[in-house]
Amino acid sequence: METDVVVVLCTAPPGDAERIADLVIGKRQAACVNIMGVGSVYRWEGKIQREREELMIIKTDREHLDALMETIAGAHPYEVPEILALPVAAGNPDYLAWVKESVQGHPSP
Protein backbone atom coordinates (compact mmCIF):
# COMPACT_ATOMS: atom_id res chain seq x y z
CA MET A 1 0.00 0.00 0.00
CA GLU A 2 1.81 3.10 -1.23
CA THR A 3 1.30 6.34 0.69
CA ASP A 4 1.19 9.97 -0.47
CA VAL A 5 4.47 10.68 1.36
CA VAL A 6 7.72 10.98 -0.60
CA VAL A 7 11.34 10.89 0.55
CA VAL A 8 13.68 13.07 -1.48
CA LEU A 9 17.43 12.49 -1.46
CA CYS A 10 19.77 15.34 -2.32
CA THR A 11 23.49 15.87 -1.77
CA ALA A 12 25.12 19.29 -1.41
CA PRO A 13 28.45 20.76 -0.33
CA PRO A 14 28.93 21.12 3.43
CA GLY A 15 27.02 24.17 4.66
CA ASP A 16 24.71 24.42 1.66
CA ALA A 17 22.50 21.57 2.87
CA GLU A 18 21.45 23.46 6.01
CA ARG A 19 20.64 26.57 3.97
CA ILE A 20 18.52 24.55 1.53
CA ALA A 21 16.82 22.73 4.43
CA ASP A 22 15.86 26.03 6.08
CA LEU A 23 14.48 27.26 2.76
CA VAL A 24 12.22 24.26 2.03
CA ILE A 25 11.00 24.03 5.63
CA GLY A 26 10.28 27.77 5.64
CA LYS A 27 8.25 27.44 2.44
CA ARG A 28 6.33 24.47 3.94
CA GLN A 29 7.49 22.31 1.04
CA ALA A 30 9.00 19.75 3.43
CA ALA A 31 8.10 18.50 6.88
CA CYS A 32 11.59 17.42 7.94
CA VAL A 33 15.12 17.36 6.57
CA ASN A 34 17.79 15.09 8.03
CA ILE A 35 21.37 16.05 7.15
CA MET A 36 24.35 13.73 7.40
CA GLY A 37 27.91 13.82 6.15
CA VAL A 38 28.81 11.41 3.36
CA GLY A 39 31.68 10.68 1.02
CA SER A 40 30.75 10.60 -2.66
CA VAL A 41 32.63 9.06 -5.57
CA TYR A 42 31.35 9.87 -9.06
CA ARG A 43 32.41 10.60 -12.62
CA TRP A 44 32.10 14.23 -13.75
CA GLU A 45 33.34 15.54 -17.09
CA GLY A 46 35.28 12.32 -17.69
CA LYS A 47 37.16 12.32 -14.37
CA ILE A 48 36.57 10.37 -11.18
CA GLN A 49 35.77 12.80 -8.36
CA ARG A 50 35.80 12.27 -4.60
CA GLU A 51 34.01 14.79 -2.42
CA ARG A 52 32.79 15.25 1.13
CA GLU A 53 29.13 16.19 0.89
CA GLU A 54 26.03 16.39 3.03
CA LEU A 55 23.08 14.14 2.23
CA MET A 56 19.64 15.59 2.83
CA ILE A 57 16.80 13.14 3.49
CA ILE A 58 13.71 15.26 2.90
CA LYS A 59 10.14 14.24 3.77
CA THR A 60 7.26 15.77 1.82
CA ASP A 61 4.09 14.73 0.00
CA ARG A 62 3.30 14.33 -3.69
CA GLU A 63 1.35 17.61 -3.76
CA HIS A 64 4.45 19.63 -2.83
CA LEU A 65 7.06 17.55 -4.67
CA ASP A 66 7.34 19.62 -7.86
CA ALA A 67 7.66 22.91 -5.97
CA LEU A 68 10.21 21.34 -3.61
CA MET A 69 12.37 20.08 -6.48
CA GLU A 70 12.18 23.48 -8.19
CA THR A 71 13.23 25.26 -4.97
CA ILE A 72 16.15 22.88 -4.44
CA ALA A 73 17.34 23.21 -8.05
CA GLY A 74 17.16 27.01 -7.86
CA ALA A 75 19.08 27.24 -4.58
CA HIS A 76 21.62 24.49 -5.24
CA PRO A 77 25.21 25.39 -6.16
CA TYR A 78 25.74 22.34 -8.41
CA GLU A 79 25.19 22.53 -12.16
CA VAL A 80 23.40 19.15 -12.02
CA PRO A 81 22.18 18.53 -8.46
CA GLU A 82 21.14 15.07 -7.33
CA ILE A 83 17.41 15.25 -6.56
CA LEU A 84 15.80 11.81 -6.29
CA ALA A 85 12.20 11.25 -5.14
CA LEU A 86 11.30 7.87 -3.66
CA PRO A 87 7.74 6.81 -2.82
CA VAL A 88 7.06 5.63 0.73
CA ALA A 89 5.38 2.22 0.62
CA ALA A 90 4.30 2.24 4.28
CA GLY A 91 5.13 3.83 7.61
CA ASN A 92 3.95 4.83 11.04
CA PRO A 93 0.46 6.23 10.34
CA ASP A 94 0.92 9.00 12.91
CA TYR A 95 4.23 10.07 11.34
CA LEU A 96 2.80 10.01 7.82
CA ALA A 97 -0.12 12.16 9.00
CA TRP A 98 2.34 14.58 10.64
CA VAL A 99 4.25 14.94 7.35
CA LYS A 100 1.02 15.80 5.53
CA GLU A 101 -0.05 18.29 8.22
CA SER A 102 3.37 19.96 8.29
CA VAL A 103 3.35 20.89 4.61
CA GLN A 104 -0.23 22.16 4.60
CA GLY A 105 -1.02 25.81 5.16
CA HIS A 106 0.15 28.75 3.15
CA PRO A 107 3.38 27.82 1.39
CA SER A 108 5.37 30.74 0.10
CA PRO A 109 6.51 30.73 -3.53
mmCIF file of C-alpha atoms in Angstrom:
data_model
loop_
_atom_site.group_PDB
_atom_site.id
_atom_site.type_symbol
_atom_site.label_atom_id
_atom_site.label_comp_id
_atom_site.label_asym_id
_atom_site.label_seq_id
_atom_site.Cartn_x
_atom_site.Cartn_y
_atom_site.Cartn_z
ATOM 1 C CA MET A 1 0.000 0.000 0.000
ATOM 2 C CA GLU A 2 1.814 3.099 -1.230
ATOM 3 C CA THR A 3 1.304 6.337 0.690
ATOM 4 C CA ASP A 4 1.189 9.966 -0.468
ATOM 5 C CA VAL A 5 4.471 10.680 1.357
ATOM 6 C CA VAL A 6 7.715 10.975 -0.603
ATOM 7 C CA VAL A 7 11.339 10.888 0.554
ATOM 8 C CA VAL A 8 13.680 13.073 -1.482
ATOM 9 C CA LEU A 9 17.433 12.487 -1.456
ATOM 10 C CA CYS A 10 19.765 15.342 -2.322
ATOM 11 C CA THR A 11 23.490 15.875 -1.773
ATOM 12 C CA ALA A 12 25.121 19.285 -1.406
ATOM 13 C CA PRO A 13 28.452 20.757 -0.333
ATOM 14 C CA PRO A 14 28.932 21.118 3.435
ATOM 15 C CA GLY A 15 27.022 24.168 4.655
ATOM 16 C CA ASP A 16 24.709 24.416 1.664
ATOM 17 C CA ALA A 17 22.498 21.568 2.872
ATOM 18 C CA GLU A 18 21.451 23.458 6.007
ATOM 19 C CA ARG A 19 20.640 26.573 3.970
ATOM 20 C CA ILE A 20 18.517 24.547 1.530
ATOM 21 C CA ALA A 21 16.816 22.733 4.431
ATOM 22 C CA ASP A 22 15.864 26.034 6.076
ATOM 23 C CA LEU A 23 14.484 27.263 2.755
ATOM 24 C CA VAL A 24 12.225 24.264 2.028
ATOM 25 C CA ILE A 25 11.004 24.027 5.629
ATOM 26 C CA GLY A 26 10.279 27.771 5.636
ATOM 27 C CA LYS A 27 8.249 27.436 2.444
ATOM 28 C CA ARG A 28 6.335 24.467 3.937
ATOM 29 C CA GLN A 29 7.494 22.305 1.038
ATOM 30 C CA ALA A 30 9.000 19.750 3.433
ATOM 31 C CA ALA A 31 8.103 18.495 6.884
ATOM 32 C CA CYS A 32 11.587 17.416 7.944
ATOM 33 C CA VAL A 33 15.118 17.364 6.573
ATOM 34 C CA ASN A 34 17.793 15.091 8.027
ATOM 35 C CA ILE A 35 21.370 16.053 7.150
ATOM 36 C CA MET A 36 24.354 13.729 7.400
ATOM 37 C CA GLY A 37 27.912 13.819 6.154
ATOM 38 C CA VAL A 38 28.810 11.412 3.358
ATOM 39 C CA GLY A 39 31.677 10.683 1.019
ATOM 40 C CA SER A 40 30.745 10.604 -2.661
ATOM 41 C CA VAL A 41 32.635 9.064 -5.567
ATOM 42 C CA TYR A 42 31.352 9.866 -9.062
ATOM 43 C CA ARG A 43 32.414 10.604 -12.616
ATOM 44 C CA TRP A 44 32.101 14.226 -13.752
ATOM 45 C CA GLU A 45 33.344 15.543 -17.089
ATOM 46 C CA GLY A 46 35.281 12.321 -17.688
ATOM 47 C CA LYS A 47 37.156 12.319 -14.370
ATOM 48 C CA ILE A 48 36.567 10.375 -11.176
ATOM 49 C CA GLN A 49 35.770 12.796 -8.361
ATOM 50 C CA ARG A 50 35.803 12.270 -4.598
ATOM 51 C CA GLU A 51 34.008 14.793 -2.419
ATOM 52 C CA ARG A 52 32.795 15.246 1.131
ATOM 53 C CA GLU A 53 29.131 16.188 0.887
ATOM 54 C CA GLU A 54 26.033 16.387 3.033
ATOM 55 C CA LEU A 55 23.081 14.143 2.235
ATOM 56 C CA MET A 56 19.635 15.589 2.832
ATOM 57 C CA ILE A 57 16.805 13.145 3.487
ATOM 58 C CA ILE A 58 13.713 15.258 2.896
ATOM 59 C CA LYS A 59 10.138 14.240 3.767
ATOM 60 C CA THR A 60 7.258 15.769 1.820
ATOM 61 C CA ASP A 61 4.087 14.732 0.000
ATOM 62 C CA ARG A 62 3.298 14.334 -3.690
ATOM 63 C CA GLU A 63 1.352 17.607 -3.757
ATOM 64 C CA HIS A 64 4.449 19.629 -2.825
ATOM 65 C CA LEU A 65 7.062 17.547 -4.668
ATOM 66 C CA ASP A 66 7.340 19.617 -7.865
ATOM 67 C CA ALA A 67 7.658 22.912 -5.970
ATOM 68 C CA LEU A 68 10.212 21.341 -3.610
ATOM 69 C CA MET A 69 12.365 20.077 -6.483
ATOM 70 C CA GLU A 70 12.184 23.484 -8.186
ATOM 71 C CA THR A 71 13.232 25.260 -4.974
ATOM 72 C CA ILE A 72 16.149 22.880 -4.437
ATOM 73 C CA ALA A 73 17.345 23.211 -8.047
ATOM 74 C CA GLY A 74 17.155 27.011 -7.861
ATOM 75 C CA ALA A 75 19.077 27.235 -4.582
ATOM 76 C CA HIS A 76 21.623 24.489 -5.240
ATOM 77 C CA PRO A 77 25.209 25.391 -6.162
ATOM 78 C CA TYR A 78 25.742 22.342 -8.412
ATOM 79 C CA GLU A 79 25.191 22.532 -12.163
ATOM 80 C CA VAL A 80 23.399 19.148 -12.022
ATOM 81 C CA PRO A 81 22.178 18.529 -8.461
ATOM 82 C CA GLU A 82 21.136 15.071 -7.332
ATOM 83 C CA ILE A 83 17.405 15.250 -6.564
ATOM 84 C CA LEU A 84 15.800 11.807 -6.291
ATOM 85 C CA ALA A 85 12.204 11.253 -5.141
ATOM 86 C CA LEU A 86 11.305 7.868 -3.656
ATOM 87 C CA PRO A 87 7.742 6.809 -2.822
ATOM 88 C CA VAL A 88 7.056 5.631 0.728
ATOM 89 C CA ALA A 89 5.379 2.219 0.620
ATOM 90 C CA ALA A 90 4.299 2.244 4.277
ATOM 91 C CA GLY A 91 5.130 3.831 7.606
ATOM 92 C CA ASN A 92 3.952 4.825 11.045
ATOM 93 C CA PRO A 93 0.464 6.233 10.337
ATOM 94 C CA ASP A 94 0.924 9.004 12.909
ATOM 95 C CA TYR A 95 4.230 10.074 11.339
ATOM 96 C CA LEU A 96 2.798 10.008 7.818
ATOM 97 C CA ALA A 97 -0.118 12.165 8.996
ATOM 98 C CA TRP A 98 2.337 14.580 10.640
ATOM 99 C CA VAL A 99 4.255 14.937 7.355
ATOM 100 C CA LYS A 100 1.021 15.801 5.526
ATOM 101 C CA GLU A 101 -0.052 18.293 8.218
ATOM 102 C CA SER A 102 3.371 19.956 8.288
ATOM 103 C CA VAL A 103 3.349 20.889 4.610
ATOM 104 C CA GLN A 104 -0.228 22.160 4.599
ATOM 105 C CA GLY A 105 -1.019 25.807 5.156
ATOM 106 C CA HIS A 106 0.155 28.754 3.153
ATOM 107 C CA PRO A 107 3.385 27.821 1.393
ATOM 108 C CA SER A 108 5.369 30.744 0.098
ATOM 109 C CA PRO A 109 6.509 30.733 -3.532
#
